Short mmCIF file of C-alpha atoms and ligand atoms in Angstrom, two decimals:
data_model
loop_
_atom_site.label_atom_id
_atom_site.label_comp_id
_atom_site.label_asym_id
_atom_site.label_seq_id
_atom_site.Cartn_x
_atom_site.Cartn_y
_atom_site.Cartn_z
CA MET A 1 40.78 152.90 69.85
CA THR A 2 43.27 150.49 71.41
CA MET A 3 42.56 148.81 74.69
CA LYS A 4 45.48 147.34 76.64
CA THR A 5 45.15 144.39 78.98
CA ILE A 6 47.03 145.16 82.21
CA TRP A 7 46.19 141.78 83.76
CA GLU A 8 43.55 139.05 83.68
CA HIS A 9 42.83 136.28 86.20
CA ARG A 10 40.31 133.48 86.21
CA SER A 11 38.00 133.89 89.20
CA HIS A 12 34.52 132.66 90.25
CA ASP A 13 33.75 131.01 86.91
CA GLY A 14 34.71 134.06 84.93
CA VAL A 15 37.58 136.39 84.09
CA GLN A 16 38.50 139.46 86.11
CA GLY A 17 40.61 141.89 84.15
CA MET A 18 42.17 145.32 84.49
CA TYR A 19 42.44 147.23 81.23
CA SER A 20 43.52 150.66 80.05
CA HIS A 21 43.02 152.92 77.07
CA ALA A 22 43.97 156.41 75.92
CA SER A 23 40.99 158.54 76.94
CA GLY A 24 39.93 161.57 74.93
CA SER A 25 37.77 162.86 77.80
CA ALA A 26 40.55 162.62 80.37
CA GLY A 27 43.42 163.37 78.01
CA ARG A 28 45.37 160.54 79.69
CA ASP A 29 45.37 156.75 79.87
CA MET A 30 42.50 155.52 82.04
CA ALA A 31 42.38 152.12 83.75
CA PHE A 32 39.16 150.20 84.38
CA GLY A 33 38.19 146.79 85.76
CA VAL A 34 35.80 144.36 84.07
CA PHE A 35 34.51 140.99 85.30
CA VAL A 36 33.02 138.75 82.62
CA PRO A 37 31.28 135.55 83.78
CA ASP A 38 31.57 132.44 81.64
CA HIS A 39 28.96 132.48 78.90
CA ALA A 40 27.97 130.61 75.76
CA PRO A 41 29.92 131.51 72.60
CA GLY A 42 28.27 134.51 70.94
CA ALA A 43 26.08 135.32 73.96
CA THR A 44 25.90 138.83 75.40
CA LEU A 45 25.43 139.62 79.08
CA PRO A 46 23.84 142.51 80.99
CA VAL A 47 26.14 145.12 82.49
CA LEU A 48 26.31 146.53 86.02
CA TRP A 49 28.35 149.72 86.36
CA TYR A 50 30.05 150.31 89.72
CA LEU A 51 31.32 153.83 90.45
CA SER A 52 33.85 154.21 93.26
CA GLY A 53 34.32 156.79 95.98
CA LEU A 54 36.90 159.34 97.06
CA THR A 55 40.56 158.24 96.96
CA CYS A 56 39.71 155.07 95.00
CA THR A 57 41.11 153.77 91.75
CA ALA A 58 39.39 151.05 89.75
CA ALA A 59 41.28 148.56 91.93
CA ASN A 60 39.54 149.09 95.31
CA VAL A 61 36.27 147.39 94.41
CA VAL A 62 38.03 144.74 92.34
CA GLU A 63 40.12 143.79 95.39
CA LYS A 64 37.59 144.30 98.18
CA GLY A 65 34.08 144.50 96.71
CA GLU A 66 33.33 140.75 96.65
CA TYR A 67 30.93 140.98 93.71
CA ARG A 68 32.26 138.19 91.50
CA ALA A 69 30.37 135.19 92.92
CA ALA A 70 27.03 137.03 92.66
CA CYS A 71 27.80 138.39 89.18
CA ALA A 72 28.80 134.91 87.99
CA ARG A 73 25.63 133.40 89.50
CA HIS A 74 23.45 135.90 87.66
CA GLY A 75 25.53 136.17 84.47
CA ILE A 76 26.26 139.90 84.85
CA ILE A 77 29.32 141.81 83.63
CA LEU A 78 30.59 144.35 86.20
CA VAL A 79 32.53 147.40 84.99
CA ALA A 80 34.53 149.53 87.46
CA PRO A 81 35.88 152.83 86.11
CA ASP A 82 38.53 154.97 87.80
CA THR A 83 37.40 158.06 89.77
CA SER A 84 39.45 160.75 88.00
CA PRO A 85 42.18 161.31 85.47
CA ARG A 86 45.63 160.77 86.92
CA GLY A 87 49.26 161.00 85.81
CA GLU A 88 51.89 163.57 85.05
CA GLY A 89 50.52 167.03 84.26
CA VAL A 90 47.02 166.35 85.62
CA ALA A 91 45.88 169.12 87.99
CA ASP A 92 45.69 168.01 91.63
CA ASP A 93 45.21 169.29 95.15
CA ALA A 94 46.79 168.31 98.45
CA ASP A 95 43.36 167.42 99.90
CA TYR A 96 41.94 163.95 99.27
CA ASP A 97 38.51 165.36 98.34
CA LEU A 98 39.62 167.43 95.34
CA GLY A 99 41.62 166.53 92.25
CA VAL A 100 43.06 163.06 91.67
CA GLY A 101 40.72 160.41 93.10
CA ALA A 102 37.90 162.95 93.41
CA GLY A 103 36.45 163.54 89.94
CA PHE A 104 32.84 163.65 91.24
CA TYR A 105 31.56 162.43 87.84
CA VAL A 106 31.26 165.99 86.51
CA ASP A 107 32.59 167.69 83.38
CA ALA A 108 34.68 170.50 84.90
CA THR A 109 34.33 173.92 83.34
CA GLN A 110 36.85 175.80 85.50
CA GLN A 111 40.63 176.02 85.32
CA PRO A 112 42.87 174.21 86.03
CA TRP A 113 40.44 171.27 86.03
CA ALA A 114 38.62 171.64 82.70
CA ALA A 115 41.41 170.12 80.59
CA ASN A 116 41.25 166.61 82.08
CA TYR A 117 38.40 166.35 84.60
CA ARG A 118 35.59 165.28 82.26
CA MET A 119 34.36 162.25 84.18
CA ARG A 120 30.69 162.73 83.19
CA SER A 121 31.57 162.38 79.51
CA TYR A 122 33.99 159.59 80.31
CA VAL A 123 31.52 157.46 82.28
CA GLU A 124 28.40 158.31 80.26
CA GLU A 125 29.85 158.20 76.74
CA GLU A 126 33.46 157.23 76.21
CA LEU A 127 33.89 154.17 78.41
CA PRO A 128 30.52 152.65 77.41
CA ALA A 129 31.59 152.77 73.76
CA ILE A 130 34.80 150.92 74.63
CA VAL A 131 33.06 148.33 76.77
CA ARG A 132 30.48 147.75 74.06
CA SER A 133 33.12 147.19 71.39
CA GLN A 134 35.49 145.02 73.46
CA PHE A 135 33.29 142.86 75.71
CA PRO A 136 30.20 140.62 75.21
CA ALA A 137 27.92 143.32 76.67
CA ASP A 138 24.18 143.65 76.07
CA PHE A 139 23.63 147.40 76.31
CA ALA A 140 19.85 147.02 76.25
CA ARG A 141 20.31 145.70 79.80
CA GLN A 142 22.35 148.04 81.99
CA SER A 143 22.16 148.94 85.67
CA ILE A 144 24.30 151.20 87.82
CA THR A 145 25.52 151.34 91.41
CA GLY A 146 28.30 153.00 93.36
CA HIS A 147 29.73 153.97 96.72
CA SER A 148 29.82 157.39 98.41
CA MET A 149 31.00 159.84 95.69
CA GLY A 150 30.32 156.95 93.31
CA GLY A 151 26.83 156.52 94.78
CA HIS A 152 26.26 160.18 93.93
CA GLY A 153 27.55 159.39 90.44
CA ALA A 154 25.24 156.40 90.06
CA LEU A 155 22.13 158.26 91.26
CA THR A 156 22.75 161.36 89.14
CA ILE A 157 23.69 159.45 85.99
CA ALA A 158 20.58 157.27 86.34
CA LEU A 159 18.36 160.31 87.01
CA ARG A 160 19.71 162.03 83.90
CA ASN A 161 19.44 158.86 81.76
CA PRO A 162 16.38 156.98 83.03
CA GLN A 163 15.83 155.19 79.73
CA ARG A 164 19.35 153.78 79.74
CA PHE A 165 19.36 151.95 83.08
CA ARG A 166 17.00 149.25 84.27
CA SER A 167 17.84 149.98 87.90
CA VAL A 168 20.02 152.06 90.23
CA SER A 169 21.33 151.41 93.72
CA ALA A 170 23.98 152.92 95.96
CA PHE A 171 26.09 152.23 99.03
CA ALA A 172 26.33 155.23 101.39
CA PRO A 173 25.84 157.78 98.59
CA LEU A 174 26.38 161.54 98.81
CA CYS A 175 22.68 162.21 98.40
CA ALA A 176 22.76 165.99 98.13
CA PRO A 177 26.29 167.19 97.29
CA MET A 178 25.10 170.81 97.04
CA GLN A 179 24.27 170.60 100.76
CA CYS A 180 27.53 169.15 102.12
CA SER A 181 31.13 170.34 102.31
CA TRP A 182 32.58 167.63 100.02
CA GLY A 183 30.16 168.58 97.24
CA GLU A 184 30.32 172.34 97.74
CA LYS A 185 34.10 172.27 97.61
CA ALA A 186 34.25 170.04 94.52
CA PHE A 187 31.49 171.80 92.59
CA SER A 188 32.76 175.33 93.28
CA ASN A 189 36.21 174.29 92.05
CA TYR A 190 35.10 172.23 89.04
CA LEU A 191 31.95 174.13 88.01
CA GLY A 192 32.35 177.66 89.39
CA THR A 193 30.22 179.65 91.81
CA ASN A 194 26.90 179.64 89.88
CA ARG A 195 24.95 177.01 91.83
CA GLN A 196 22.48 176.54 88.95
CA ALA A 197 25.30 174.77 87.10
CA TRP A 198 25.59 172.31 89.98
CA ARG A 199 21.99 171.06 89.86
CA PRO A 200 22.45 168.39 87.14
CA TYR A 201 25.01 166.84 89.49
CA ASP A 202 22.90 166.63 92.63
CA ALA A 203 20.38 163.78 93.03
CA VAL A 204 18.02 165.77 95.27
CA ALA A 205 18.15 168.84 93.00
CA LEU A 206 17.55 166.67 89.93
CA ILE A 207 14.44 165.18 91.55
CA GLU A 208 13.25 168.65 92.61
CA ASP A 209 13.75 169.75 89.00
CA GLY A 210 11.56 166.93 87.68
CA ALA A 211 13.89 163.95 87.03
CA ARG A 212 12.13 160.67 87.79
CA LEU A 213 12.92 157.00 88.39
CA SER A 214 10.38 154.39 89.39
CA GLU A 215 12.52 153.09 92.26
CA LEU A 216 15.97 152.98 93.85
CA LEU A 217 17.84 151.02 96.54
CA VAL A 218 20.28 152.52 99.06
CA ASP A 219 22.18 150.81 101.88
CA GLN A 220 23.64 153.09 104.54
CA GLY A 221 25.61 152.11 107.66
CA THR A 222 24.54 153.75 110.93
CA ALA A 223 28.18 153.89 112.13
CA ASP A 224 29.37 155.63 108.96
CA GLN A 225 31.62 158.52 110.00
CA PHE A 226 30.38 160.62 107.06
CA LEU A 227 26.65 160.00 107.55
CA THR A 228 25.59 163.26 109.22
CA GLU A 229 27.92 165.79 107.64
CA GLN A 230 28.21 164.49 104.07
CA LEU A 231 25.81 161.72 103.05
CA LYS A 232 22.37 162.89 104.32
CA PRO A 233 20.09 160.04 103.16
CA GLN A 234 17.12 161.79 104.81
CA LEU A 235 17.24 164.46 102.06
CA LEU A 236 17.00 161.76 99.37
CA HIS A 237 14.18 160.09 101.27
CA GLN A 238 12.23 163.38 101.46
CA ALA A 239 12.78 164.20 97.78
CA CYS A 240 11.73 160.68 96.69
CA THR A 241 8.63 160.73 98.90
CA GLN A 242 7.51 164.06 97.44
CA ALA A 243 8.23 162.89 93.89
CA GLY A 244 6.57 159.48 94.23
CA ILE A 245 9.82 157.56 93.71
CA ASP A 246 9.82 154.19 95.48
CA ALA A 247 13.05 154.58 97.49
CA THR A 248 14.21 151.68 99.63
CA ILE A 249 16.76 153.23 102.01
CA ARG A 250 18.04 150.61 104.45
CA MET A 251 19.87 151.80 107.56
CA GLN A 252 22.30 149.00 108.42
CA GLU A 253 23.07 148.93 112.14
CA GLY A 254 26.73 149.28 113.11
CA TYR A 255 28.22 149.34 109.61
CA ASP A 256 30.77 152.03 108.70
CA HIS A 257 31.83 153.55 105.37
CA SER A 258 34.38 150.92 104.41
CA TYR A 259 34.50 148.05 101.95
CA PHE A 260 33.69 145.74 104.91
CA PHE A 261 30.23 147.35 104.69
CA ILE A 262 30.03 147.35 100.89
CA SER A 263 31.11 143.73 100.53
CA THR A 264 28.49 142.66 103.10
CA PHE A 265 25.62 143.98 100.98
CA MET A 266 27.14 143.65 97.52
CA SER A 267 25.42 140.36 96.68
CA ASP A 268 22.05 141.86 97.73
CA HIS A 269 22.59 144.67 95.26
CA VAL A 270 23.70 142.38 92.44
CA GLU A 271 20.63 140.23 93.05
CA TRP A 272 18.33 143.29 93.12
CA HIS A 273 19.73 144.47 89.80
CA ALA A 274 19.65 140.94 88.35
CA ALA A 275 15.91 140.69 88.99
CA ARG A 276 15.38 143.88 86.99
CA LEU A 277 17.89 143.04 84.27
CA LYS A 278 16.14 139.72 83.66
CA GLN A 279 12.70 141.29 83.20
CA HIS A 280 11.55 141.51 79.61
CA THR A 281 10.51 144.98 78.47
CA ALA A 282 7.83 145.88 75.94
CA HIS A 283 10.34 146.47 73.13
CA GLU A 284 12.11 143.10 73.52
N1 GSH B 1 40.72 159.28 103.10
C1 GSH B 1 39.52 159.79 103.69
C2 GSH B 1 38.40 158.85 103.57
C3 GSH B 1 38.11 158.53 102.15
C4 GSH B 1 37.21 157.35 102.06
O1 GSH B 1 36.64 156.85 103.04
N2 GSH B 1 37.06 156.90 100.85
C5 GSH B 1 36.16 155.82 100.61
C6 GSH B 1 35.20 156.29 99.54
S1 GSH B 1 34.41 157.81 100.01
C7 GSH B 1 36.90 154.61 100.12
O2 GSH B 1 36.29 153.73 99.54
N3 GSH B 1 38.21 154.55 100.32
C8 GSH B 1 39.05 153.52 99.78
C9 GSH B 1 38.99 152.18 100.44
O3 GSH B 1 38.40 152.04 101.55
O4 GSH B 1 39.51 151.21 99.84
C10 GSH B 1 39.75 160.09 105.15
O5 GSH B 1 40.87 159.91 105.57
O6 GSH B 1 38.82 160.53 105.82
#
């Protein structure tokens, strides 16, 4: 496996880089961002995964997420994957909510998507192996967060892999994609019409089916234009209450769906994860 450095810049007492590699899951080169705070020679640092939303590349959060000062303060590596395969020959759609920029963190089973749209395998398996081999990452200490479609990705990946992540949070996540038009459109195209096959990709359905976390943190703007039709935090709240999951869902007055909202609460999230990443567990 060869990783290429696209660029690196010193920033906030660390190095922000953009890298790429030939991905087996996506069948194309995939770019991803990594911020590594300064650290002692030989030391390894905990990892926070950040999954992005519709229309994003790995660059949006790197440019507008404002996470570096908090990550440097807490000694946390942040990894930002792309949201879909892209490039010549990759299936696409004219709409922004399907195809390139809209991978939904699923492994597609339907044509024409199945060949390249394997973002579940990419984010859960392939990219972690690369990060582990190329960066000073302590994989015993991982947390995950994301925005919108990426918040859906973070919640569902954490619910499916509770032993792997110390903590999960999200900014304006799609809480129940099976119950909104973005999710229904994506899942019927990528996964087919059998809704049972959608359930491993829906946070509320996963909780209804028995997946458990001890806690989660969500920030949601009240002026978010997608709140009512797509995001539906009340469904996550209900599911968590019934399942005994300690869900902190903070409605933030006047904030919209943009990176102006995300960057406002980013340091809160990094700090929340840092507190959990620093705790010692029984097997340490
Ligand atoms: N393009 C869509 C909105 C897509 C959108 O808001 N994407 C969010 C994630 S769901 C985003 O982060 N966009 C990129 C950015 O703001 O940098 C529209 O016109 O309604």
